[in-house]
Amino acid sequence: MDQQARSSRIGLEFAQEMKRQSQRERFVSWAPLAVLALLVLLFSLTAEGFFSLKNLQNVLNQVSIPLVMSMGMTFVILMGSTDLSAEGLGGFVGSVTALMVLNSKTTLDMGFLAVVIAMVASVLVSALSGLMHIKGKLPSFMVSYAVSNIMAGFAVLAYRGEPALIRDPFFTVLAQGDFLGIPYLTFIALGVFGVSYVLQTRTRFGSYVMAIGDNEAIARNIGINIDRTKLKVFLWLGVCIGLVGFMGAVRIGRGEVAIGSNVVFPAITAVVVGGTSLSGGKGGVVHSLLGAFIVTVINNALVLLGVSPYVQQAVQGIIIIVAVALSIQHGKSLIVK
Amino acid sequence: MKRMSKLVALVLVTCTLLSCAAAAAQAEPLTVAVSMRSTASEYHMQYVAGAQAFVDSLPAGTAEVQILACEGNDDKQINDINAVIAAKGDNMILFVDPNNAPNITAIAEACEEAGVYWCSAWNTPEGIYPTSYKYWVSHQACDAVKQGYDIAVTLFNALPTPGKGKICVMEGMLANSANTYRMQGLQQALAEYPDIEVLDDQAGDWATAKALTIAENWLAKYDQIDGIWCACDDMAVGVVQALKAKGLNGKVPVTGVDGTSAAIEMVGTGDLVCTIANNGWLQGGYGVAYAYAAKTGKISTDTMDLTHRMFYTNGYLVTKETLPDYVKNFVDSTPVYDYNNLDFPIAKAMDLVK
């Protein structure tokens, strides 16, 4: 009798705890939005020129690359992996695109076809990187780091020290033009977000990625084709990295390997600040959208505030830690890996 | 028959030994190593082209250039140099642009131990000078303070009201000596032009994309920016991109330093008011020429004066006025120097920090 009472009490406590947790999760899932709102409020009050139409356009322009990168990265992180290949691969795509469109260095003038070729190359390389991880059972972190180095090498080889300047007027307009005050590149980024949202919420692929991140063994047992789903994640990542490389080249008007530098960690930061768990299974693209805005707004405001460059990086680091602490789920019941 | 085969064997062995000895006697070409940051940098590749031009001035087949690119990694630079020393012994000379100043000490000790004559450019810590070493022949740099000053003065005079206005300052990487000195030059110029107001000062880390973002933020914040002092060409490219988006390129004067081909072109279009070409051909070419002269005994570190051990080389201020001359001498043709005249590259002696 005693035994029975105890087990029913444990059951009740468990149910109550689960309820508390789900309430907390629901509350916490709004946290990134609250953090963003808080930052916007704070900077509007303190940074001259922050709350203005001109700066809104500016932020929308600057969020485009981190947003696209974080859309590719979200799926990778959702399934519990990490990928660093964008640094070299993005630089490679940007470099060769600049060499294939009308430019200062080669006689080629392939126009939009150049972008398609570079994108296909990006997807293939990312697929190859994914296959080495999936079939070769090598850690994605290491494989992608190696692939990044290889592609950075190819990028440098492609332009041999003197980056090509983009002369194609179409791409110049793409970089600098806007529609209703919103830069064209931002439309591309929002389009990528839209596709990512559909992929995550309206397709089986999206559910599979979540299931794999949550528990790969269970996902395998219920018949999900793990390898194929993972490969698709890397294909999508390849599309996003390709776009990042292309947009980076268009934005600075030339193709150099440095286009890829400083895109990976801001994107991972955006994903995590947005509330997606690094160990997989929790979060999603809407979170990353908010995360990308948080990261961009911080960068933007520190310059507007005129923070001394000597302390800027430190200040940025502190804000990121506070933002992560506020926006991710870290209740007692969760294990942080 | 037996004697015959012994004779044949003897002849064969002798021939083999002779051919081996002949091969050994044929001198292996001297390795001319150039250690710098990256093959992706146009300016660093000018060092290599300069070193190659020097090698081409020697009898054919006597020397060959080997590139050591450290890709921004201090350890890699030291390891690569040690690896070449291990393979070539003293049959090499070396020209180094240290990734960071402290690397110099490790390189100096490795070369001193192996008896490798070498020269350096740009970075060296205070108090660590060639004069303390036998094999460290010379150290050279462009006068970065002068560069910072020259571009500042050119910028101030190019403002809508010459000598008066509001400017933004795009620094390179903080704590990097080239940036520190260029900033000193800017401060000197600012002291001479009291009507110039600095609106903001940010670090673009020598990177195009970061400079672009910072400039976009400036354009969102300030209604009026009269000019932008920018510490290098790569960042200037980013700044001009930001101005282009607002239709302000050519209207807001921007400076650069380094003389990259993109910057030279932008001086032509009016997007940049000036840049300074460091002339990596001269630096790399004479860097190895000094080491070679010491190795072959033409000069001796025991008797060289201070001016030849540590000196500044001249950069080339490229403005719209000087552009045609620059293009003629450095773009349409690669400069070739008389490497026997070791006084040629010296603009002035360095002031040593005692």
Tab-separated table of C-alpha atoms in Angstrom, chain A residues 48-49 52 54-55 57-58 61-62 104 156 159-163 165 167 172 175-176 250-254 256-258 262 299-310 312-313, chain B residues 38-43 45 171 174-175 179 200-203 205 207-210 212-214 216-223 233-234 237-238 240-241 244-246 260-262 265:
chain	number	residue	atom	x	y	z
A	48	GLU	CA	22.423	59.232	-31.115
A	49	GLY	CA	20.894	58.385	-34.478
A	52	SER	CA	15.915	56.722	-37.113
A	54	LYS	CA	18.154	55.911	-41.913
A	55	ASN	CA	19.577	53.616	-39.283
A	57	GLN	CA	17.624	50.757	-43.304
A	58	ASN	CA	21.224	50.461	-42.257
A	61	ASN	CA	21.245	46.048	-44.806
A	62	GLN	CA	23.782	44.816	-42.273
A	104	SER	CA	38.914	43.975	-63.493
A	156	VAL	CA	43.748	32.482	-52.942
A	159	TYR	CA	43.017	35.332	-57.756
A	160	ARG	CA	46.686	35.097	-56.742
A	161	GLY	CA	46.932	37.986	-54.379
A	162	GLU	CA	45.148	40.596	-56.418
A	163	PRO	CA	41.370	40.430	-55.870
A	165	LEU	CA	36.897	44.164	-58.701
A	167	ARG	CA	32.392	45.835	-62.726
A	172	THR	CA	26.580	47.069	-58.278
A	175	ALA	CA	24.571	45.846	-53.661
A	176	GLN	CA	23.490	49.433	-53.336
A	250	VAL	CA	28.687	42.127	-54.063
A	251	ARG	CA	28.649	44.199	-50.867
A	252	ILE	CA	32.364	45.024	-50.894
A	253	GLY	CA	32.531	45.090	-54.689
A	254	ARG	CA	35.341	42.592	-55.026
A	256	GLU	CA	38.661	38.102	-51.815
A	257	VAL	CA	39.054	35.240	-49.383
A	258	ALA	CA	38.419	37.588	-46.429
A	262	ASN	CA	34.031	36.725	-39.466
A	299	ASN	CA	27.463	45.930	-33.573
A	300	ASN	CA	25.600	48.888	-35.005
A	301	ALA	CA	24.900	50.609	-31.698
A	302	LEU	CA	28.448	50.338	-30.369
A	303	VAL	CA	29.664	52.433	-33.306
A	304	LEU	CA	26.781	54.905	-32.968
A	305	LEU	CA	27.511	55.220	-29.263
A	306	GLY	CA	31.077	56.112	-30.226
A	307	VAL	CA	32.444	53.434	-27.878
A	308	SER	CA	36.233	53.566	-28.010
A	309	PRO	CA	37.593	50.863	-30.302
A	310	TYR	CA	39.933	49.830	-27.496
A	312	GLN	CA	34.498	47.810	-28.073
A	313	GLN	CA	35.238	44.103	-28.452
B	38	SER	CA	50.126	35.767	-47.038
B	39	THR	CA	50.234	34.916	-50.712
B	40	ALA	CA	46.735	36.434	-50.867
B	41	SER	CA	48.203	39.886	-50.262
B	42	GLU	CA	49.109	41.852	-53.333
B	43	TYR	CA	51.641	43.904	-51.385
B	45	MET	CA	53.620	39.330	-53.340
B	171	GLU	CA	42.188	52.927	-37.762
B	174	LEU	CA	44.876	48.379	-32.604
B	175	ALA	CA	48.306	47.708	-31.062
B	179	ASN	CA	48.673	51.481	-37.202
B	200	ASP	CA	34.668	59.521	-34.463
B	201	ASP	CA	37.557	57.077	-34.431
B	202	GLN	CA	36.956	53.359	-35.017
B	203	ALA	CA	39.116	50.301	-35.705
B	205	ASP	CA	41.047	45.875	-38.319
B	207	ALA	CA	39.416	44.501	-43.186
B	208	THR	CA	37.218	45.673	-46.064
B	209	ALA	CA	33.955	44.235	-44.761
B	210	LYS	CA	34.390	45.633	-41.245
B	212	LEU	CA	32.218	48.991	-44.829
B	213	THR	CA	29.954	48.278	-41.857
B	214	ILE	CA	31.532	50.996	-39.712
B	216	GLU	CA	27.598	52.656	-43.057
B	217	ASN	CA	27.005	53.305	-39.370
B	218	TRP	CA	28.794	56.659	-39.581
B	219	LEU	CA	26.658	57.670	-42.559
B	220	ALA	CA	23.540	56.766	-40.595
B	221	LYS	CA	24.680	58.755	-37.580
B	222	TYR	CA	26.225	61.943	-38.974
B	223	ASP	CA	24.477	64.335	-41.325
B	233	ASP	CA	43.653	50.691	-48.846
B	234	ASP	CA	41.656	47.541	-48.080
B	237	VAL	CA	37.695	50.083	-50.497
B	238	GLY	CA	35.008	49.287	-47.906
B	240	VAL	CA	34.111	53.903	-50.681
B	241	GLN	CA	31.522	51.116	-51.104
B	244	LYS	CA	28.748	54.721	-53.233
B	245	ALA	CA	25.495	53.395	-51.767
B	246	LYS	CA	24.645	56.969	-50.743
B	260	THR	CA	47.000	48.258	-53.979
B	261	SER	CA	45.797	48.114	-57.569
B	262	ALA	CA	42.205	48.759	-56.431
B	265	GLU	CA	42.355	52.735	-59.760
